[in-house]
Amino acid sequence: MSQTQNLNIVPFVSVENMMDLVLSIGVEKFLLELCAYVEEDFARWESFDKTPRIASHSHDGVIELMPTSDGKLYGFKYVNGHPKNTKSGRQTVTAFGVLADVDNGYPVLVTEMTILTALRTAATSAVAAKHLAPKGARTMAIIGNGAQSEFQAFAFKALLGVDHLRLYDIDPSATERCARNLESFGFRIDACRSAEEAVEGAQIVTTVTADKKNSTILSDNMVGPGIHINAVGGDCPGKTELHRDILLRSDIFVEFPPQTRIEGEIQQLPEDYPVQELWKVVAGTETGRRSETQITLFDSVGFATEDFSALRYVKDKLSADSRFQNLDLLADPDEPRDLFGMLMRHQARATQAVA
Amino acid sequence: MSQTQNLNIVPFVSVENMMDLVLSIGVEKFLLELCAYVEEDFARWESFDKTPRIASHSHDGVIELMPTSDGKLYGFKYVNGHPKNTKSGRQTVTAFGVLADVDNGYPVLVTEMTILTALRTAATSAVAAKHLAPKGARTMAIIGNGAQSEFQAFAFKALLGVDHLRLYDIDPSATERCARNLESFGFRIDACRSAEEAVEGAQIVTTVTADKKNSTILSDNMVGPGIHINAVGGDCPGKTELHRDILLRSDIFVEFPPQTRIEGEIQQLPEDYPVQELWKVVAGTETGRRSETQITLFDSVGFATEDFSALRYVKDKLSADSRFQNLDLLADPDEPRDLFGMLMRHQARATQAVA
């Protein structure tokens, strides 16, 4: 049985496999299709088991597990956040994830998720902005031009038609690199010397910085009426990007309130401060943007259902003959109750092979 | 940098690698050494971050994540429990796990844990029995002769010198297989026709059945004075093996009370019913067995620190040149902040290769 069904094998998508997959589909098309999965899962929000992510905090960072299930599939992501990692040539955020069959508990996919997380975060931001940003917005400021910035740009271009970027980073070389990476993809790009300059004329302001502290990337006077703020960088306790006064002037939309109140910009506000849930807007039971002067804020922290959408999308994209390795992950004795016998038979085979 | 340091690579121990590792060390020696790791970690219990496992229950089973950290290493296990799986040729329990460096969040080991869980469960039972079973116990009843049974036998032989087994399973073929698997390893084995018969003359009674319901594998009249009960099978809500009256006559030792009160035999008792924590006995601050007539009960459900011990042991055993594969799990751009550039350079290389 193990020979024919290969119950021990789980497909694994390596970093190289993932890059091949993204490039073969094309970054913009990948993001567009992923947006559809994210949106579909937000619309059926109530069918998911939801829990705040399980975080293990240490001096220099955090390691988190983010599980969820829709009753048919179960997914989780392992993700770390270590702002000082870049000093040792490592990524601030790395991740991998697993999708499993709820009926038998067997994993059906193991995949890198460092690249995939960047893509799903951008896709989720774009889905939120589709419902919240002013109609026809084409100019976006991106404050913080690190690893997530280009993905945000592509997702907003793919889903909303944003084609004018105003970039700012405290490190000018980050802005230069971001601009260079994007220059051949049809964007008009302004490299700015301050956050104040970057937000001039922008209908959408994306903040995506990495410092693990309470910063004021945007101060109150920088935010005019009608703006949509896509606040991506503030995503753990003690890490925020916006001045509190901005929050008080905005209509705030969040993923999963119990998690966002701990990790998002709204950790600066009282626990019962009113916020709207993005899924209700996506499902059509609540209104997103209601007026041209309203300031909308998507207080993004990243939620398990978004990883679930991404895992589901990658699983659907895997064809039988390409872009994954077979991982011998699950013990699969011929007789399920005979795990020890499997070990003994392995020894017998090994001995035979030597003899 | 990525070429020289290989920051993208994580060692992966497949099922086959694990079998090779166990067999090359020898099952009994592996269990003895693993017992030492388990005991060491129980003795420094207070240095661990502890949380009840995060369970996702469904109609036919459960999928769980079990994380913990000692501040230097972080480990978690993915494990399912699906009693009906054997009908489709699958394992009731499969598992895999990850060990990571807390300082940078990077995984340092991915490994199969179906076999490893069986080993660590047995090792933990043996460690508990070392402190709780009557001195000189050599006869053990094993009720439930499925996938876990042989591992229990070997662990008790390795650590305590148990060499006389009395086996019983509702399925006689399971008992036959278990006896056959163990016959050449120096045990005296009695195949019994009932649980009542199996416990006759046994100083240690191990219950390790798999039904997901409240069963009475042991009734009160079957448990005489001085016995140590190693209750392994009752490990999730609604799944118990012992009659409540046995619990009331026993001194009960548990791993992590908040988890055991949900999942263990003591789910049958009031929430404030007094239990002792195994780690305090191991650390020497509390006494295990105090008299020859005392009934001791290890209400085992399995806890994250035990998986941590097992992951730590396997990591220490891996040598540079053997028994693992290199997994391309972590995106590792030359410049950490330039994740998108990594994708573009991959495309450039692919294009070059074609041209």
Short mmCIF file of C-alpha atoms in Angstrom, two decimals, chain B:
data_model
loop_
_atom_site.label_atom_id
_atom_site.label_comp_id
_atom_site.label_asym_id
_atom_site.label_seq_id
_atom_site.Cartn_x
_atom_site.Cartn_y
_atom_site.Cartn_z
CA MET B 1 27.26 35.49 1.55
CA SER B 2 24.46 33.07 0.76
CA GLN B 3 26.94 30.87 -1.09
CA THR B 4 29.39 30.58 1.77
CA GLN B 5 27.09 30.50 4.78
CA ASN B 6 24.16 28.69 3.18
CA LEU B 7 21.72 30.59 5.36
CA ASN B 8 18.88 29.26 3.20
CA ILE B 9 19.55 25.62 4.11
CA VAL B 10 17.90 23.74 6.97
CA PRO B 11 18.79 20.10 7.71
CA PHE B 12 15.85 17.74 7.25
CA VAL B 13 15.63 14.29 8.80
CA SER B 14 13.27 12.12 6.74
CA VAL B 15 11.53 9.01 8.00
CA GLU B 16 14.24 6.90 6.38
CA ASN B 17 16.99 9.06 7.93
CA MET B 18 15.34 8.67 11.32
CA MET B 19 15.12 4.91 11.01
CA ASP B 20 18.81 4.81 10.04
CA LEU B 21 19.69 7.02 13.00
CA VAL B 22 17.72 4.95 15.51
CA LEU B 23 19.10 1.67 14.19
CA SER B 24 22.69 2.89 14.04
CA ILE B 25 22.54 3.95 17.68
CA GLY B 26 20.37 0.99 18.69
CA VAL B 27 16.82 1.27 19.97
CA GLU B 28 17.65 0.74 23.63
CA LYS B 29 20.66 3.06 23.67
CA PHE B 30 18.68 5.71 21.76
CA LEU B 31 15.92 5.49 24.37
CA LEU B 32 18.39 5.60 27.29
CA GLU B 33 20.10 8.70 25.89
CA LEU B 34 16.74 10.28 25.08
CA CYS B 35 15.56 9.58 28.66
CA ALA B 36 18.56 11.59 29.88
CA TYR B 37 17.55 14.58 27.70
CA VAL B 38 13.91 14.31 28.83
CA GLU B 39 14.97 14.11 32.47
CA GLU B 40 17.37 17.04 32.09
CA ASP B 41 14.64 19.22 30.63
CA PHE B 42 12.08 18.21 33.28
CA ALA B 43 14.66 19.16 35.92
CA ARG B 44 14.94 22.69 34.45
CA TRP B 45 11.18 22.97 33.88
CA GLU B 46 10.98 26.57 35.01
CA SER B 47 13.27 27.75 32.23
CA PHE B 48 10.65 26.85 29.59
CA ASP B 49 7.88 28.93 28.05
CA LYS B 50 4.86 26.71 28.49
CA THR B 51 1.43 26.79 26.91
CA PRO B 52 -1.24 24.10 26.44
CA ARG B 53 -1.02 22.73 22.92
CA ILE B 54 -3.11 24.52 20.32
CA ALA B 55 -5.66 22.02 19.13
CA SER B 56 -7.94 22.14 16.09
CA HIS B 57 -10.65 19.54 16.62
CA SER B 58 -12.74 18.09 13.82
CA HIS B 59 -15.27 15.30 13.50
CA ASP B 60 -12.75 12.50 13.10
CA GLY B 61 -9.70 13.82 14.88
CA VAL B 62 -7.46 16.63 15.97
CA ILE B 63 -4.48 18.55 14.62
CA GLU B 64 -2.22 20.11 17.23
CA LEU B 65 0.74 22.46 17.46
CA MET B 66 2.99 22.09 20.49
CA PRO B 67 5.50 24.92 20.88
CA THR B 68 7.94 25.66 23.67
CA SER B 69 11.21 27.50 24.19
CA ASP B 70 14.00 27.60 26.74
CA GLY B 71 15.11 31.06 25.64
CA LYS B 72 17.93 29.71 23.47
CA LEU B 73 16.13 27.16 21.34
CA TYR B 74 12.51 27.13 20.21
CA GLY B 75 10.80 23.93 19.19
CA PHE B 76 7.38 22.91 18.00
CA LYS B 77 5.70 19.77 16.83
CA TYR B 78 2.81 19.31 14.42
CA VAL B 79 0.85 16.22 15.33
CA ASN B 80 -2.48 14.75 14.31
CA GLY B 81 -4.65 12.19 16.05
CA HIS B 82 -7.21 10.41 13.85
CA PRO B 83 -8.29 7.03 15.27
CA LYS B 84 -10.15 6.06 12.09
CA ASN B 85 -7.05 6.55 9.92
CA THR B 86 -6.03 2.91 10.11
CA LYS B 87 -9.06 2.06 7.95
CA SER B 88 -7.48 3.92 5.03
CA GLY B 89 -4.00 2.50 5.69
CA ARG B 90 -2.85 5.66 7.45
CA GLN B 91 -1.25 6.20 10.84
CA THR B 92 -3.48 7.29 13.73
CA VAL B 93 -0.75 9.70 14.78
CA THR B 94 1.78 11.33 12.49
CA ALA B 95 4.06 14.18 13.37
CA PHE B 96 6.92 16.36 12.33
CA GLY B 97 8.83 19.02 14.21
CA VAL B 98 11.12 22.01 13.97
CA LEU B 99 13.88 23.36 16.18
CA ALA B 100 14.93 27.00 15.78
CA ASP B 101 17.48 29.46 17.09
CA VAL B 102 15.70 31.97 19.34
CA ASP B 103 18.29 34.71 18.69
CA ASN B 104 17.53 34.96 14.96
CA GLY B 105 14.38 32.87 14.49
CA TYR B 106 15.98 30.66 11.84
CA PRO B 107 15.04 26.96 11.94
CA VAL B 108 18.04 24.70 12.56
CA LEU B 109 16.28 21.34 12.15
CA VAL B 110 13.19 19.95 10.44
CA THR B 111 12.46 16.32 11.21
CA GLU B 112 9.89 13.59 10.93
CA MET B 113 8.43 12.99 14.40
CA THR B 114 6.05 10.06 13.96
CA ILE B 115 8.77 7.64 15.00
CA LEU B 116 10.41 10.22 17.26
CA THR B 117 7.13 10.86 19.11
CA ALA B 118 6.72 7.16 19.81
CA LEU B 119 10.26 7.16 21.22
CA ARG B 120 9.88 10.30 23.34
CA THR B 121 6.51 9.18 24.71
CA ALA B 122 8.07 5.91 25.79
CA ALA B 123 11.12 7.70 27.20
CA THR B 124 8.92 10.05 29.23
CA SER B 125 6.90 7.13 30.61
CA ALA B 126 10.11 5.41 31.64
CA VAL B 127 11.47 8.56 33.30
CA ALA B 128 8.23 8.91 35.27
CA ALA B 129 8.31 5.23 36.26
CA LYS B 130 11.92 5.55 37.40
CA HIS B 131 10.66 7.93 40.09
CA LEU B 132 7.24 6.35 40.72
CA ALA B 133 7.24 2.60 40.11
CA PRO B 134 8.00 0.18 42.96
CA LYS B 135 11.73 -0.53 43.24
CA GLY B 136 12.84 -3.61 41.38
CA ALA B 137 9.70 -3.85 39.24
CA ARG B 138 10.35 -6.24 36.36
CA THR B 139 6.84 -7.18 35.24
CA MET B 140 4.74 -4.80 33.18
CA ALA B 141 1.27 -5.27 31.71
CA ILE B 142 0.73 -3.49 28.41
CA ILE B 143 -2.93 -3.06 27.57
CA GLY B 144 -3.25 -1.88 23.98
CA ASN B 145 -0.66 -3.45 21.69
CA GLY B 146 -0.64 -0.95 18.83
CA ALA B 147 2.02 1.36 17.41
CA GLN B 148 3.28 2.65 20.77
CA SER B 149 3.49 -0.66 22.65
CA GLU B 150 6.95 -1.95 21.63
CA PHE B 151 8.54 1.43 22.28
CA GLN B 152 7.13 1.42 25.83
CA ALA B 153 8.53 -2.06 26.36
CA PHE B 154 12.01 -1.05 25.18
CA ALA B 155 12.11 2.14 27.22
CA PHE B 156 11.11 0.33 30.41
CA LYS B 157 13.68 -2.37 29.71
CA ALA B 158 16.44 0.15 28.99
CA LEU B 159 15.85 2.43 31.97
CA LEU B 160 14.30 0.13 34.61
CA GLY B 161 15.22 -3.40 33.65
CA VAL B 162 11.64 -4.50 32.99
CA ASP B 163 11.95 -7.84 31.17
CA HIS B 164 8.60 -9.56 31.73
CA LEU B 165 5.64 -8.35 29.66
CA ARG B 166 1.98 -9.31 29.92
CA LEU B 167 0.25 -8.18 26.74
CA TYR B 168 -3.43 -7.68 26.00
CA ASP B 169 -5.34 -6.08 23.13
CA ILE B 170 -9.00 -6.44 22.10
CA ASP B 171 -7.51 -7.47 18.75
CA PRO B 172 -5.52 -10.69 19.36
CA SER B 173 -3.54 -10.17 16.15
CA ALA B 174 -2.12 -6.94 17.61
CA THR B 175 -0.88 -8.86 20.65
CA GLU B 176 0.62 -11.54 18.39
CA ARG B 177 2.44 -8.95 16.32
CA CYS B 178 3.74 -7.09 19.37
CA ALA B 179 4.99 -10.34 20.90
CA ARG B 180 6.64 -11.35 17.62
CA ASN B 181 8.35 -7.95 17.27
CA LEU B 182 9.77 -8.22 20.79
CA GLU B 183 10.56 -11.95 21.02
CA SER B 184 14.22 -11.75 20.06
CA PHE B 185 15.09 -8.93 22.46
CA GLY B 186 15.30 -10.80 25.76
CA PHE B 187 11.77 -10.31 27.09
CA ARG B 188 9.66 -13.00 28.71
CA ILE B 189 6.27 -12.42 27.10
CA ASP B 190 2.81 -13.58 28.12
CA ALA B 191 -0.02 -13.06 25.63
CA CYS B 192 -3.16 -12.61 27.74
CA ARG B 193 -6.84 -13.04 26.86
CA SER B 194 -8.16 -10.21 28.98
CA ALA B 195 -7.01 -7.04 30.70
CA GLU B 196 -7.77 -8.75 34.02
CA GLU B 197 -5.36 -11.53 33.15
CA ALA B 198 -2.71 -9.08 31.92
CA VAL B 199 -2.49 -7.13 35.18
CA GLU B 200 -1.99 -10.28 37.30
CA GLY B 201 1.41 -10.05 38.97
CA ALA B 202 2.36 -6.84 37.16
CA GLN B 203 3.99 -4.10 39.25
CA ILE B 204 3.57 -1.66 36.38
CA VAL B 205 0.44 -1.37 34.24
CA THR B 206 0.71 0.55 30.98
CA THR B 207 -2.53 1.47 29.22
CA VAL B 208 -2.04 2.61 25.65
CA THR B 209 -5.23 2.15 23.67
CA ALA B 210 -6.36 4.38 20.82
CA ASP B 211 -10.16 4.71 20.93
CA LYS B 212 -11.34 8.32 20.95
CA LYS B 213 -13.91 7.91 23.71
CA ASN B 214 -14.26 7.43 27.43
CA SER B 215 -13.45 3.76 27.92
CA THR B 216 -12.81 1.69 31.02
CA ILE B 217 -9.68 -0.23 30.13
CA LEU B 218 -8.95 -0.60 33.81
CA SER B 219 -11.73 -1.00 36.36
CA ASP B 220 -11.19 -0.38 40.05
CA ASN B 221 -11.00 -4.04 41.14
CA MET B 222 -8.10 -4.66 38.73
CA VAL B 223 -5.74 -2.31 40.54
CA GLY B 224 -4.07 -3.66 43.66
CA PRO B 225 -1.89 -1.81 46.17
CA GLY B 226 1.64 -0.81 45.23
CA ILE B 227 1.00 -0.68 41.48
CA HIS B 228 2.34 2.03 39.20
CA ILE B 229 -0.06 2.90 36.38
CA ASN B 230 1.41 4.41 33.24
CA ALA B 231 -1.70 5.81 31.53
CA VAL B 232 -0.66 6.81 28.03
CA GLY B 233 -3.73 6.41 25.84
CA GLY B 234 -6.10 8.95 27.40
CA ASP B 235 -4.83 12.13 25.82
CA CYS B 236 -7.62 14.31 24.54
CA PRO B 237 -10.99 15.64 25.72
CA GLY B 238 -13.51 12.79 25.86
CA LYS B 239 -10.79 10.12 25.66
CA THR B 240 -9.97 8.35 28.92
CA GLU B 241 -9.00 4.79 29.86
CA LEU B 242 -9.34 4.46 33.62
CA HIS B 243 -12.36 4.17 35.85
CA ARG B 244 -12.72 7.29 37.97
CA ASP B 245 -12.49 5.28 41.21
CA ILE B 246 -8.90 4.32 40.37
CA LEU B 247 -7.98 7.98 40.17
CA LEU B 248 -9.44 8.59 43.62
CA ARG B 249 -7.22 5.85 45.13
CA SER B 250 -4.05 6.98 43.33
CA ASP B 251 -1.42 9.66 43.77
CA ILE B 252 -1.56 11.36 40.41
CA PHE B 253 1.47 12.81 38.64
CA VAL B 254 1.12 14.97 35.55
CA GLU B 255 3.23 16.91 33.07
CA PHE B 256 1.63 20.36 32.70
CA PRO B 257 -1.54 20.60 34.82
CA PRO B 258 -3.43 23.14 32.63
CA GLN B 259 -3.10 20.74 29.68
CA THR B 260 -3.66 17.50 31.58
CA ARG B 261 -6.84 18.78 33.19
CA ILE B 262 -8.25 19.18 29.67
CA GLU B 263 -6.82 16.06 28.06
CA GLY B 264 -5.79 13.51 30.67
CA GLU B 265 -7.53 10.98 32.87
CA ILE B 266 -8.08 13.78 35.41
CA GLN B 267 -10.62 15.41 33.09
CA GLN B 268 -12.94 13.08 35.04
CA LEU B 269 -12.13 14.91 38.31
CA PRO B 270 -12.96 18.38 39.63
CA GLU B 271 -10.69 21.14 38.34
CA ASP B 272 -9.06 21.68 41.70
CA TYR B 273 -8.40 18.01 42.47
CA PRO B 274 -4.85 17.80 43.84
CA VAL B 275 -2.19 16.41 41.49
CA GLN B 276 1.60 16.48 41.64
CA GLU B 277 3.83 17.81 38.89
CA LEU B 278 6.31 15.28 37.56
CA TRP B 279 9.02 17.89 37.09
CA LYS B 280 9.16 18.58 40.83
CA VAL B 281 9.79 14.91 41.49
CA VAL B 282 12.50 14.81 38.82
CA ALA B 283 14.04 18.01 40.19
CA GLY B 284 14.04 16.46 43.67
CA THR B 285 11.85 19.06 45.37
CA GLU B 286 8.95 16.63 45.82
CA THR B 287 8.81 12.93 46.61
CA GLY B 288 7.56 10.39 44.05
CA ARG B 289 6.76 6.99 45.54
CA ARG B 290 6.57 7.10 49.35
CA SER B 291 5.37 3.62 50.27
CA GLU B 292 5.09 0.06 49.03
CA THR B 293 1.29 0.11 49.05
CA GLN B 294 0.78 3.48 47.39
CA ILE B 295 -0.82 3.43 43.95
CA THR B 296 1.00 5.89 41.68
CA LEU B 297 -0.47 7.08 38.40
CA PHE B 298 1.39 8.89 35.65
CA ASP B 299 -1.41 10.58 33.71
CA SER B 300 0.59 11.04 30.50
CA VAL B 301 -0.74 13.23 27.73
CA GLY B 302 2.53 14.33 26.14
CA PHE B 303 3.92 17.81 26.50
CA ALA B 304 5.87 20.17 24.28
CA THR B 305 9.03 20.04 26.41
CA GLU B 306 9.32 16.30 25.69
CA ASP B 307 9.30 17.00 21.97
CA PHE B 308 11.82 19.75 22.61
CA SER B 309 14.08 17.22 24.37
CA ALA B 310 13.73 14.84 21.43
CA LEU B 311 14.46 17.56 18.86
CA ARG B 312 17.48 18.67 20.88
CA TYR B 313 18.75 15.08 21.07
CA VAL B 314 18.37 14.48 17.34
CA LYS B 315 20.08 17.78 16.57
CA ASP B 316 23.03 16.81 18.77
CA LYS B 317 23.25 13.43 17.04
CA LEU B 318 23.39 14.79 13.51
CA SER B 319 26.88 14.81 12.17
CA ALA B 320 27.92 16.96 9.26
CA ASP B 321 28.04 14.18 6.70
CA SER B 322 25.16 11.87 7.39
CA ARG B 323 21.49 11.16 7.77
CA PHE B 324 19.88 14.36 6.68
CA GLN B 325 19.01 16.24 3.53
CA ASN B 326 19.55 19.93 2.93
CA LEU B 327 16.25 21.73 2.57
CA ASP B 328 16.17 25.02 0.64
CA LEU B 329 13.63 26.41 3.12
CA LEU B 330 14.59 30.02 3.77
CA ALA B 331 14.80 32.82 1.25
CA ASP B 332 18.28 34.25 1.60
CA PRO B 333 18.96 37.19 -0.70
CA ASP B 334 22.52 38.50 -0.78
CA GLU B 335 21.09 41.74 0.53
CA PRO B 336 18.51 40.94 3.25
CA ARG B 337 16.28 43.92 2.53
CA ASP B 338 16.11 43.10 -1.18
CA LEU B 339 13.72 40.15 -1.35
CA PHE B 340 12.18 41.29 -4.62
CA GLY B 341 15.63 41.75 -6.17
CA MET B 342 16.36 38.12 -5.33
CA LEU B 343 13.37 37.14 -7.46
CA MET B 344 14.56 39.35 -10.34
CA ARG B 345 18.11 37.98 -10.20
CA HIS B 346 16.71 34.46 -10.22
CA GLN B 347 14.84 35.35 -13.40
CA ALA B 348 17.96 36.83 -14.94
CA ARG B 349 19.91 33.64 -14.20
CA ALA B 350 17.11 31.48 -15.61
CA THR B 351 16.98 33.58 -18.77
CA GLN B 352 20.78 33.40 -19.11
CA ALA B 353 20.70 29.65 -18.70
CA VAL B 354 18.18 29.33 -21.52
CA ALA B 355 20.04 31.75 -23.82
#
